[in-house]
mmCIF file of C-alpha atoms in Angstrom:
data_model
loop_
_atom_site.group_PDB
_atom_site.id
_atom_site.type_symbol
_atom_site.label_atom_id
_atom_site.label_comp_id
_atom_site.label_asym_id
_atom_site.label_seq_id
_atom_site.Cartn_x
_atom_site.Cartn_y
_atom_site.Cartn_z
ATOM 1 C CA UNK A 34 25.542 -19.452 18.506
ATOM 2 C CA UNK A 35 22.780 -22.211 16.281
ATOM 3 C CA UNK A 36 20.285 -20.591 19.213
ATOM 4 C CA UNK A 37 20.727 -17.080 17.875
ATOM 5 C CA UNK A 38 20.929 -17.597 14.653
ATOM 6 C CA UNK A 39 17.107 -19.942 14.811
ATOM 7 C CA UNK A 40 15.754 -16.125 17.095
ATOM 8 C CA UNK A 41 16.410 -14.516 14.008
ATOM 9 C CA UNK A 42 14.218 -16.246 11.723
ATOM 10 C CA UNK A 43 11.470 -16.191 14.054
ATOM 11 C CA UNK A 44 11.694 -12.663 14.933
ATOM 12 C CA UNK A 45 10.053 -10.156 12.140
ATOM 13 C CA UNK A 46 11.029 -6.773 11.879
ATOM 14 C CA UNK A 47 9.055 -3.902 11.343
ATOM 15 C CA UNK A 48 10.093 -3.904 7.596
ATOM 16 C CA UNK A 49 9.004 -7.020 7.455
ATOM 17 C CA UNK A 50 5.793 -6.173 8.413
ATOM 18 C CA UNK A 51 5.118 -3.368 6.292
ATOM 19 C CA UNK A 52 5.738 -6.341 3.981
ATOM 20 C CA UNK A 53 2.907 -8.305 5.059
ATOM 21 C CA UNK A 54 0.509 -5.824 5.325
ATOM 22 C CA UNK A 55 1.453 -3.641 2.049
ATOM 23 C CA UNK A 56 0.238 -7.591 0.436
ATOM 24 C CA UNK A 57 -2.980 -7.607 2.419
ATOM 25 C CA UNK A 58 -3.467 -4.958 1.074
ATOM 26 C CA UNK A 59 -3.112 -5.449 -2.853
ATOM 27 C CA UNK A 60 -3.811 -9.069 -1.835
ATOM 28 C CA UNK A 61 -8.008 -6.891 -1.016
ATOM 29 C CA UNK A 62 -7.620 -4.322 -3.780
ATOM 30 C CA UNK A 63 -7.234 -6.687 -6.127
ATOM 31 C CA UNK A 64 -10.507 -8.020 -4.816
ATOM 32 C CA UNK A 65 -12.471 -5.270 -4.296
ATOM 33 C CA UNK A 66 -12.335 -6.013 -0.394
ATOM 34 C CA UNK A 67 -12.565 -2.438 0.876
ATOM 35 C CA UNK A 68 -14.586 -2.966 4.731
ATOM 36 C CA UNK A 69 -14.295 -6.693 5.507
ATOM 37 C CA UNK A 70 -12.470 -7.619 8.637
ATOM 38 C CA UNK A 71 -8.360 -8.405 6.018
ATOM 39 C CA UNK A 72 -10.506 -5.527 4.015
ATOM 40 C CA UNK A 73 -7.789 -2.356 2.227
ATOM 41 C CA UNK A 74 -9.858 -0.322 5.571
ATOM 42 C CA UNK A 75 -8.647 -2.375 8.290
ATOM 43 C CA UNK A 76 -4.764 -1.846 7.648
ATOM 44 C CA UNK A 77 -5.460 1.776 7.643
ATOM 45 C CA UNK A 78 -4.918 4.000 10.691
ATOM 46 C CA UNK A 79 -7.381 6.681 11.151
ATOM 47 C CA UNK A 80 -5.077 9.224 10.269
ATOM 48 C CA UNK A 81 -3.404 7.588 7.181
ATOM 49 C CA UNK A 82 -3.163 10.490 4.317
ATOM 50 C CA UNK A 83 -3.060 10.077 0.019
ATOM 51 C CA UNK A 84 0.201 11.864 -1.230
ATOM 52 C CA UNK A 85 0.956 12.107 -4.878
ATOM 53 C CA UNK A 86 4.583 12.066 -7.033
ATOM 54 C CA UNK A 87 6.508 12.605 -4.126
ATOM 55 C CA UNK A 88 6.433 11.519 -0.590
ATOM 56 C CA UNK A 89 6.650 15.417 0.164
ATOM 57 C CA UNK A 90 4.250 16.062 -2.020
ATOM 58 C CA UNK A 91 0.882 17.738 -0.016
ATOM 59 C CA UNK A 92 -1.861 14.977 0.872
ATOM 60 C CA UNK A 93 -5.836 14.003 1.147
ATOM 61 C CA UNK A 94 -6.588 13.075 4.191
ATOM 62 C CA UNK A 95 -8.552 9.280 5.731
ATOM 63 C CA UNK A 96 -11.801 10.323 3.126
ATOM 64 C CA UNK A 97 -9.644 11.333 0.134
ATOM 65 C CA UNK A 98 -7.711 7.412 0.719
ATOM 66 C CA UNK A 99 -11.198 5.866 1.035
ATOM 67 C CA UNK A 100 -11.908 7.606 -1.851
ATOM 68 C CA UNK A 101 -9.803 6.781 -3.985
ATOM 69 C CA UNK A 102 -9.202 3.037 -3.248
ATOM 70 C CA UNK A 103 -13.467 2.750 -4.111
ATOM 71 C CA UNK A 104 -13.012 3.791 -7.358
ATOM 72 C CA UNK A 105 -10.764 0.281 -7.910
ATOM 73 C CA UNK A 106 -13.547 -1.050 -6.775
ATOM 74 C CA UNK A 107 -15.010 1.005 -9.977
ATOM 75 C CA UNK A 108 -13.889 2.368 -12.835
ATOM 76 C CA UNK A 109 -10.263 1.500 -11.760
ATOM 77 C CA UNK A 110 -11.104 -2.370 -10.985
ATOM 78 C CA UNK A 111 -8.382 -5.038 -11.060
ATOM 79 C CA UNK A 112 -8.446 -7.138 -13.709
ATOM 80 C CA UNK A 113 -5.027 -8.465 -13.605
ATOM 81 C CA UNK A 114 -2.252 -7.257 -10.742
ATOM 82 C CA UNK A 115 1.754 -8.157 -10.043
ATOM 83 C CA UNK A 116 3.746 -7.509 -7.604
ATOM 84 C CA UNK A 117 7.297 -7.426 -9.164
ATOM 85 C CA UNK A 118 9.214 -5.953 -6.188
ATOM 86 C CA UNK A 119 7.940 -5.410 -2.477
ATOM 87 C CA UNK A 120 9.880 -3.953 -0.084
ATOM 88 C CA UNK A 121 10.681 -3.112 3.195
ATOM 89 C CA UNK A 122 12.499 -0.975 4.958
ATOM 90 C CA UNK A 123 12.570 -0.832 8.560
ATOM 91 C CA UNK A 124 12.768 3.076 9.634
ATOM 92 C CA UNK A 125 12.646 2.441 12.949
ATOM 93 C CA UNK A 126 11.667 -0.042 16.148
ATOM 94 C CA UNK A 127 7.858 0.517 15.427
ATOM 95 C CA UNK A 128 8.148 2.051 11.915
ATOM 96 C CA UNK A 129 9.036 1.008 8.893
ATOM 97 C CA UNK A 130 8.797 1.887 5.186
ATOM 98 C CA UNK A 131 7.460 -0.867 2.103
ATOM 99 C CA UNK A 132 7.861 0.492 -1.601
ATOM 100 C CA UNK A 133 6.007 -1.672 -3.787
ATOM 101 C CA UNK A 134 5.499 -1.873 -7.123
ATOM 102 C CA UNK A 135 2.953 -3.873 -9.513
ATOM 103 C CA UNK A 136 2.226 -4.454 -13.023
ATOM 104 C CA UNK A 137 -1.727 -3.548 -13.146
ATOM 105 C CA UNK A 138 -4.832 -3.952 -16.068
ATOM 106 C CA UNK A 139 -8.262 -2.274 -14.714
ATOM 107 C CA UNK A 140 -11.240 -2.092 -16.646
ATOM 108 C CA UNK A 141 -9.828 2.175 -17.177
ATOM 109 C CA UNK A 142 -6.212 0.555 -18.409
ATOM 110 C CA UNK A 143 -7.752 -0.539 -21.542
ATOM 111 C CA UNK A 144 -6.588 -3.465 -22.055
ATOM 112 C CA UNK A 145 -3.659 -2.411 -21.540
ATOM 113 C CA UNK A 146 -0.689 -3.612 -18.054
ATOM 114 C CA UNK A 147 0.611 -0.718 -16.267
ATOM 115 C CA UNK A 148 3.996 0.055 -14.096
ATOM 116 C CA UNK A 149 3.088 1.267 -10.825
ATOM 117 C CA UNK A 150 5.277 2.520 -7.610
ATOM 118 C CA UNK A 151 3.574 2.981 -4.657
ATOM 119 C CA UNK A 152 5.468 3.595 -1.218
ATOM 120 C CA UNK A 153 3.678 3.117 1.810
ATOM 121 C CA UNK A 154 4.510 4.241 6.026
ATOM 122 C CA UNK A 155 3.447 1.641 8.105
ATOM 123 C CA UNK A 156 3.322 2.405 12.084
ATOM 124 C CA UNK A 157 2.501 -0.033 15.118
ATOM 125 C CA UNK A 158 -0.703 1.599 16.404
ATOM 126 C CA UNK A 159 -1.525 1.296 20.917
ATOM 127 C CA UNK A 160 -3.449 -1.274 20.245
ATOM 128 C CA UNK A 161 -0.092 -3.774 18.993
ATOM 129 C CA UNK A 162 -1.501 -3.936 14.759
ATOM 130 C CA UNK A 163 0.537 -2.503 12.913
ATOM 131 C CA UNK A 164 -1.800 -0.611 10.150
ATOM 132 C CA UNK A 165 -0.582 1.908 6.906
ATOM 133 C CA UNK A 166 -0.759 5.865 7.879
ATOM 134 C CA UNK A 167 0.992 7.314 4.578
ATOM 135 C CA UNK A 168 0.096 5.806 0.789
ATOM 136 C CA UNK A 169 2.437 8.244 -2.259
ATOM 137 C CA UNK A 170 1.330 6.752 -5.660
ATOM 138 C CA UNK A 171 4.450 7.956 -6.969
ATOM 139 C CA UNK A 172 4.868 6.677 -9.948
ATOM 140 C CA UNK A 173 1.977 5.602 -13.472
ATOM 141 C CA UNK A 174 3.600 4.336 -16.440
ATOM 142 C CA UNK A 175 6.996 5.797 -15.266
ATOM 143 C CA UNK A 176 5.113 9.105 -14.943
ATOM 144 C CA UNK A 177 4.393 11.037 -11.379
ATOM 145 C CA UNK A 178 1.383 10.560 -10.793
ATOM 146 C CA UNK A 179 -1.431 12.844 -10.523
ATOM 147 C CA UNK A 180 -4.063 12.607 -8.078
ATOM 148 C CA UNK A 181 -6.674 12.823 -10.812
ATOM 149 C CA UNK A 182 -5.902 9.862 -11.317
ATOM 150 C CA UNK A 183 -7.960 7.419 -9.118
ATOM 151 C CA UNK A 184 -10.831 9.393 -9.985
#
């Protein structure tokens, strides 16, 4: 039935919401917009955490996550960035897992572009907004990301 097909195009899945939110976060990070209404921190839940290497590694809380992102406005300021892949997967009716791969040149990369892989856990908040609850910086140039990299 044509109505069913049309409605499927109008409904955004949790994975789709997650992809849009992560892309918005990346675009804000590219211009070092952390505190604006569409900035990096607006995308984060109050209990968000940052993990390095794998999703099961111990993480830092929201303040550690904010500090790591702020390094993108200082030492690791982004000069050029390309999203190579962005894949949102619906994991529950109000949750998604988004995998992001970027090729990025920063002030600290000495003119080289490096490929990074990230995983985001996105949830629907009680206020109806989608927010990032967990950020995992998995790899940098094909190797497990280390907590010291974003200082």
